[in-house]
Amino acid sequence: NICKYLGLPTTCNGLLGISNVAALFKTWSEHPAVALHYNSQIQIRDMNPLNHLVRLPEDYSELLNTVSLFTCPNSDREDSRNPTMCLTCGEMLCSQTYCCQTEINKILVGACTYHSHTCGAGAGIFLRVRECEILLLASPNRGCFLAPPYLDDYGEPDQGLRRGNPLHLSEEKS
């Protein structure tokens, strides 16, 4: 781990914690080259707090139970029951269907892409609940799937819920 090698904290919170960022900013702002460009009377009083993802339940079956009655808000068809949770705000969306498409700059996009545009400034992280996989979106046409933070008793993810083993939130992956 390069952070450990450099003597830096090895967690995101440790690296980007308010005290570390404030100390780094103070060091940077006191550099003579920077001081020439900025008025010394300007003071930064408070930094924005770090964002956090929504808290997920320990047991994946709890999450499945909460979405068991999910239906698309725009359609009552059976094929539109594909709940996807925004991990930034916790909102439940209908995904990978045509029923919830919306236009952004005259381009038709799905519910998750539209939500990532409004909630995450174009970037989004979602949990596709019935498929047990993470969806990362970076723009209207860029995204990928990742293994979920839920693992079975053998320490393996069950993307697609094919094996049917009980899944629990992994502390390492969450």
PDB file of C-alpha atoms in Angstrom:
ATOM      1  CA  ASN A   1       0.000   0.000   0.000  1.00  0.00           C
ATOM      2  CA  ILE A   2       1.590   3.254  -1.146  1.00  0.00           C
ATOM      3  CA  CYS A   3      -0.063   5.278   1.625  1.00  0.00           C
ATOM      4  CA  LYS A   4       1.452   3.040   4.296  1.00  0.00           C
ATOM      5  CA  TYR A   5       4.842   3.239   2.544  1.00  0.00           C
ATOM      6  CA  LEU A   6       4.679   7.057   2.548  1.00  0.00           C
ATOM      7  CA  GLY A   7       3.583   7.148   6.186  1.00  0.00           C
ATOM      8  CA  LEU A   8       0.117   8.483   5.325  1.00  0.00           C
ATOM      9  CA  PRO A   9      -3.213   7.348   6.749  1.00  0.00           C
ATOM     10  CA  THR A  10      -4.568   4.294   4.921  1.00  0.00           C
ATOM     11  CA  THR A  11      -8.293   5.112   5.046  1.00  0.00           C
ATOM     12  CA  CYS A  12     -10.215   7.688   3.020  1.00  0.00           C
ATOM     13  CA  ASN A  13     -11.373   9.370   6.202  1.00  0.00           C
ATOM     14  CA  GLY A  14      -7.798   9.492   7.454  1.00  0.00           C
ATOM     15  CA  LEU A  15      -6.514  10.948   4.191  1.00  0.00           C
ATOM     16  CA  LEU A  16      -9.325  13.413   3.635  1.00  0.00           C
ATOM     17  CA  GLY A  17     -10.366  14.089   7.228  1.00  0.00           C
ATOM     18  CA  ILE A  18     -11.135  17.698   8.037  1.00  0.00           C
ATOM     19  CA  SER A  19      -8.029  18.170  10.188  1.00  0.00           C
ATOM     20  CA  ASN A  20      -5.690  16.720   7.534  1.00  0.00           C
ATOM     21  CA  VAL A  21      -7.193  18.758   4.706  1.00  0.00           C
ATOM     22  CA  ALA A  22      -7.179  21.923   6.829  1.00  0.00           C
ATOM     23  CA  ALA A  23      -3.501  21.393   7.710  1.00  0.00           C
ATOM     24  CA  LEU A  24      -2.635  20.767   4.056  1.00  0.00           C
ATOM     25  CA  PHE A  25      -4.552  23.866   2.965  1.00  0.00           C
ATOM     26  CA  LYS A  26      -2.851  25.979   5.640  1.00  0.00           C
ATOM     27  CA  THR A  27       0.593  24.769   4.524  1.00  0.00           C
ATOM     28  CA  TRP A  28      -0.244  25.417   0.885  1.00  0.00           C
ATOM     29  CA  SER A  29      -1.713  28.877   1.523  1.00  0.00           C
ATOM     30  CA  GLU A  30       1.362  29.989   3.484  1.00  0.00           C
ATOM     31  CA  HIS A  31       3.691  29.219   0.579  1.00  0.00           C
ATOM     32  CA  PRO A  32       5.293  32.481  -0.669  1.00  0.00           C
ATOM     33  CA  ALA A  33       4.239  31.933  -4.297  1.00  0.00           C
ATOM     34  CA  VAL A  34       0.604  31.511  -3.286  1.00  0.00           C
ATOM     35  CA  ALA A  35       0.638  34.418  -0.833  1.00  0.00           C
ATOM     36  CA  LEU A  36       1.582  36.814  -3.670  1.00  0.00           C
ATOM     37  CA  HIS A  37      -1.632  36.011  -5.550  1.00  0.00           C
ATOM     38  CA  TYR A  38      -4.121  36.208  -2.698  1.00  0.00           C
ATOM     39  CA  ASN A  39      -4.996  38.889  -0.221  1.00  0.00           C
ATOM     40  CA  SER A  40      -3.851  37.803   3.236  1.00  0.00           C
ATOM     41  CA  GLN A  41      -7.043  39.197   4.800  1.00  0.00           C
ATOM     42  CA  ILE A  42      -9.202  36.483   3.245  1.00  0.00           C
ATOM     43  CA  GLN A  43      -9.839  33.745   5.762  1.00  0.00           C
ATOM     44  CA  ILE A  44     -11.460  30.378   5.323  1.00  0.00           C
ATOM     45  CA  ARG A  45     -13.667  29.919   8.365  1.00  0.00           C
ATOM     46  CA  ASP A  46     -15.272  26.562   7.808  1.00  0.00           C
ATOM     47  CA  MET A  47     -14.807  23.729   5.377  1.00  0.00           C
ATOM     48  CA  ASN A  48     -17.679  21.706   3.954  1.00  0.00           C
ATOM     49  CA  PRO A  49     -18.176  18.384   5.739  1.00  0.00           C
ATOM     50  CA  LEU A  50     -17.269  15.174   3.956  1.00  0.00           C
ATOM     51  CA  ASN A  51     -20.084  13.420   2.160  1.00  0.00           C
ATOM     52  CA  HIS A  52     -21.125   9.958   3.284  1.00  0.00           C
ATOM     53  CA  LEU A  53     -22.991   7.173   1.565  1.00  0.00           C
ATOM     54  CA  VAL A  54     -26.275   5.949   2.994  1.00  0.00           C
ATOM     55  CA  ARG A  55     -26.085   3.407   5.788  1.00  0.00           C
ATOM     56  CA  LEU A  56     -26.917  -0.072   4.527  1.00  0.00           C
ATOM     57  CA  PRO A  57     -28.536  -2.788   6.655  1.00  0.00           C
ATOM     58  CA  GLU A  58     -26.287  -5.544   7.976  1.00  0.00           C
ATOM     59  CA  ASP A  59     -28.460  -8.314   6.511  1.00  0.00           C
ATOM     60  CA  TYR A  60     -29.181  -8.200   2.765  1.00  0.00           C
ATOM     61  CA  SER A  61     -32.585  -9.842   3.276  1.00  0.00           C
ATOM     62  CA  GLU A  62     -33.703  -6.665   5.104  1.00  0.00           C
ATOM     63  CA  LEU A  63     -32.926  -4.677   1.970  1.00  0.00           C
ATOM     64  CA  LEU A  64     -34.788  -7.207  -0.192  1.00  0.00           C
ATOM     65  CA  ASN A  65     -37.809  -6.945   2.111  1.00  0.00           C
ATOM     66  CA  THR A  66     -37.886  -3.157   1.857  1.00  0.00           C
ATOM     67  CA  VAL A  67     -38.028  -3.308  -1.951  1.00  0.00           C
ATOM     68  CA  SER A  68     -40.275  -6.366  -2.252  1.00  0.00           C
ATOM     69  CA  LEU A  69     -43.311  -4.219  -3.004  1.00  0.00           C
ATOM     70  CA  PHE A  70     -41.451  -1.688  -5.152  1.00  0.00           C
ATOM     71  CA  THR A  71     -43.246  -0.744  -8.334  1.00  0.00           C
ATOM     72  CA  CYS A  72     -42.278   1.779 -10.930  1.00  0.00           C
ATOM     73  CA  PRO A  73     -43.960   5.132 -10.305  1.00  0.00           C
ATOM     74  CA  ASN A  74     -44.659   5.512 -14.053  1.00  0.00           C
ATOM     75  CA  SER A  75     -45.819   2.010 -14.979  1.00  0.00           C
ATOM     76  CA  ASP A  76     -47.564  -0.980 -13.445  1.00  0.00           C
ATOM     77  CA  ARG A  77     -46.044  -3.547 -15.803  1.00  0.00           C
ATOM     78  CA  GLU A  78     -44.237  -6.510 -14.265  1.00  0.00           C
ATOM     79  CA  ASP A  79     -40.997  -5.901 -16.202  1.00  0.00           C
ATOM     80  CA  SER A  80     -40.572  -2.448 -14.662  1.00  0.00           C
ATOM     81  CA  ARG A  81     -39.944  -3.741 -11.142  1.00  0.00           C
ATOM     82  CA  ASN A  82     -36.210  -3.230 -11.012  1.00  0.00           C
ATOM     83  CA  PRO A  83     -35.408  -1.249  -7.852  1.00  0.00           C
ATOM     84  CA  THR A  84     -32.094   0.541  -7.681  1.00  0.00           C
ATOM     85  CA  MET A  85     -31.022   2.507  -4.611  1.00  0.00           C
ATOM     86  CA  CYS A  86     -28.974   5.691  -4.883  1.00  0.00           C
ATOM     87  CA  LEU A  87     -26.220   5.218  -2.324  1.00  0.00           C
ATOM     88  CA  THR A  88     -25.711   8.974  -2.084  1.00  0.00           C
ATOM     89  CA  CYS A  89     -29.209   9.955  -0.953  1.00  0.00           C
ATOM     90  CA  GLY A  90     -31.063   6.651  -0.476  1.00  0.00           C
ATOM     91  CA  GLU A  91     -33.793   7.275  -3.053  1.00  0.00           C
ATOM     92  CA  MET A  92     -35.223   4.161  -4.712  1.00  0.00           C
ATOM     93  CA  LEU A  93     -35.426   4.324  -8.511  1.00  0.00           C
ATOM     94  CA  CYS A  94     -36.712   2.173 -11.349  1.00  0.00           C
ATOM     95  CA  SER A  95     -33.824   1.171 -13.612  1.00  0.00           C
ATOM     96  CA  GLN A  96     -33.055  -0.431 -16.948  1.00  0.00           C
ATOM     97  CA  THR A  97     -36.516   0.120 -18.356  1.00  0.00           C
ATOM     98  CA  TYR A  98     -38.040   2.551 -20.803  1.00  0.00           C
ATOM     99  CA  CYS A  99     -40.810   3.724 -18.489  1.00  0.00           C
ATOM    100  CA  CYS A 100     -38.711   6.218 -16.511  1.00  0.00           C
ATOM    101  CA  GLN A 101     -36.584   7.710 -19.259  1.00  0.00           C
ATOM    102  CA  THR A 102     -36.079  11.472 -19.178  1.00  0.00           C
ATOM    103  CA  GLU A 103     -34.327  13.947 -21.449  1.00  0.00           C
ATOM    104  CA  ILE A 104     -31.086  15.685 -20.538  1.00  0.00           C
ATOM    105  CA  ASN A 105     -29.833  18.099 -23.205  1.00  0.00           C
ATOM    106  CA  LYS A 106     -32.114  16.447 -25.795  1.00  0.00           C
ATOM    107  CA  ILE A 107     -30.704  12.985 -25.023  1.00  0.00           C
ATOM    108  CA  LEU A 108     -33.027  10.328 -23.638  1.00  0.00           C
ATOM    109  CA  VAL A 109     -31.508   8.781 -20.487  1.00  0.00           C
ATOM    110  CA  GLY A 110     -32.665   6.293 -17.865  1.00  0.00           C
ATOM    111  CA  ALA A 111     -33.742   7.039 -14.324  1.00  0.00           C
ATOM    112  CA  CYS A 112     -30.324   6.357 -12.762  1.00  0.00           C
ATOM    113  CA  THR A 113     -28.466   8.539 -15.254  1.00  0.00           C
ATOM    114  CA  TYR A 114     -30.966  11.347 -14.741  1.00  0.00           C
ATOM    115  CA  HIS A 115     -30.784  10.967 -10.966  1.00  0.00           C
ATOM    116  CA  SER A 116     -26.976  11.004 -11.006  1.00  0.00           C
ATOM    117  CA  HIS A 117     -27.187  14.233 -13.016  1.00  0.00           C
ATOM    118  CA  THR A 118     -29.420  15.881 -10.412  1.00  0.00           C
ATOM    119  CA  CYS A 119     -28.078  14.249  -7.224  1.00  0.00           C
ATOM    120  CA  GLY A 120     -24.375  13.784  -7.939  1.00  0.00           C
ATOM    121  CA  ALA A 121     -23.508  16.372 -10.618  1.00  0.00           C
ATOM    122  CA  GLY A 122     -23.244  13.637 -13.259  1.00  0.00           C
ATOM    123  CA  ALA A 123     -21.652  10.909 -11.145  1.00  0.00           C
ATOM    124  CA  GLY A 124     -23.614   8.300  -9.271  1.00  0.00           C
ATOM    125  CA  ILE A 125     -23.240   5.161  -7.220  1.00  0.00           C
ATOM    126  CA  PHE A 126     -26.230   2.829  -7.033  1.00  0.00           C
ATOM    127  CA  LEU A 127     -27.088  -0.571  -5.589  1.00  0.00           C
ATOM    128  CA  ARG A 128     -29.208  -2.688  -7.934  1.00  0.00           C
ATOM    129  CA  VAL A 129     -31.075  -4.502  -5.188  1.00  0.00           C
ATOM    130  CA  ARG A 130     -32.573  -7.493  -7.026  1.00  0.00           C
ATOM    131  CA  GLU A 131     -29.288  -8.161  -8.847  1.00  0.00           C
ATOM    132  CA  CYS A 132     -27.061  -7.460  -5.823  1.00  0.00           C
ATOM    133  CA  GLU A 133     -24.532  -5.369  -7.719  1.00  0.00           C
ATOM    134  CA  ILE A 134     -23.140  -1.849  -7.588  1.00  0.00           C
ATOM    135  CA  LEU A 135     -23.621   0.454 -10.568  1.00  0.00           C
ATOM    136  CA  LEU A 136     -21.182   3.340 -11.023  1.00  0.00           C
ATOM    137  CA  LEU A 137     -22.153   6.080 -13.481  1.00  0.00           C
ATOM    138  CA  ALA A 138     -19.783   8.805 -14.608  1.00  0.00           C
ATOM    139  CA  SER A 139     -21.681  10.418 -17.474  1.00  0.00           C
ATOM    140  CA  PRO A 140     -24.681   9.673 -19.676  1.00  0.00           C
ATOM    141  CA  ASN A 141     -22.726   6.979 -21.510  1.00  0.00           C
ATOM    142  CA  ARG A 142     -20.075   5.793 -19.032  1.00  0.00           C
ATOM    143  CA  GLY A 143     -20.605   3.289 -16.260  1.00  0.00           C
ATOM    144  CA  CYS A 144     -19.628  -0.066 -14.850  1.00  0.00           C
ATOM    145  CA  PHE A 145     -20.807  -2.761 -12.474  1.00  0.00           C
ATOM    146  CA  LEU A 146     -18.920  -3.729  -9.325  1.00  0.00           C
ATOM    147  CA  ALA A 147     -19.266  -6.462  -6.739  1.00  0.00           C
ATOM    148  CA  PRO A 148     -21.566  -5.449  -3.883  1.00  0.00           C
ATOM    149  CA  PRO A 149     -20.435  -4.839  -0.297  1.00  0.00           C
ATOM    150  CA  TYR A 150     -22.470  -7.900   0.748  1.00  0.00           C
ATOM    151  CA  LEU A 151     -20.723 -11.263   1.133  1.00  0.00           C
ATOM    152  CA  ASP A 152     -21.852 -14.770   2.057  1.00  0.00           C
ATOM    153  CA  ASP A 153     -20.376 -16.868   4.872  1.00  0.00           C
ATOM    154  CA  TYR A 154     -17.518 -17.890   2.553  1.00  0.00           C
ATOM    155  CA  GLY A 155     -16.529 -14.258   1.891  1.00  0.00           C
ATOM    156  CA  GLU A 156     -17.823 -14.252  -1.681  1.00  0.00           C
ATOM    157  CA  PRO A 157     -20.297 -11.863  -3.309  1.00  0.00           C
ATOM    158  CA  ASP A 158     -23.398 -13.273  -4.989  1.00  0.00           C
ATOM    159  CA  GLN A 159     -23.945 -10.949  -7.946  1.00  0.00           C
ATOM    160  CA  GLY A 160     -27.249 -11.814  -9.522  1.00  0.00           C
ATOM    161  CA  LEU A 161     -28.322 -13.680  -6.361  1.00  0.00           C
ATOM    162  CA  ARG A 162     -27.741 -17.003  -8.140  1.00  0.00           C
ATOM    163  CA  ARG A 163     -26.532 -19.081  -5.182  1.00  0.00           C
ATOM    164  CA  GLY A 164     -29.136 -17.915  -2.684  1.00  0.00           C
ATOM    165  CA  ASN A 165     -26.821 -17.928   0.339  1.00  0.00           C
ATOM    166  CA  PRO A 166     -27.523 -15.388   3.111  1.00  0.00           C
ATOM    167  CA  LEU A 167     -25.535 -12.197   2.535  1.00  0.00           C
ATOM    168  CA  HIS A 168     -24.124  -9.871   5.176  1.00  0.00           C
ATOM    169  CA  LEU A 169     -22.539  -6.438   4.930  1.00  0.00           C
ATOM    170  CA  SER A 170     -18.757  -6.694   4.782  1.00  0.00           C
ATOM    171  CA  GLU A 171     -16.949  -4.162   6.979  1.00  0.00           C
ATOM    172  CA  GLU A 172     -13.969  -4.187   4.586  1.00  0.00           C
ATOM    173  CA  LYS A 173     -16.064  -3.434   1.503  1.00  0.00           C
ATOM    174  CA  SER A 174     -18.547  -0.956   2.981  1.00  0.00           C
TER     175      SER A 174
END
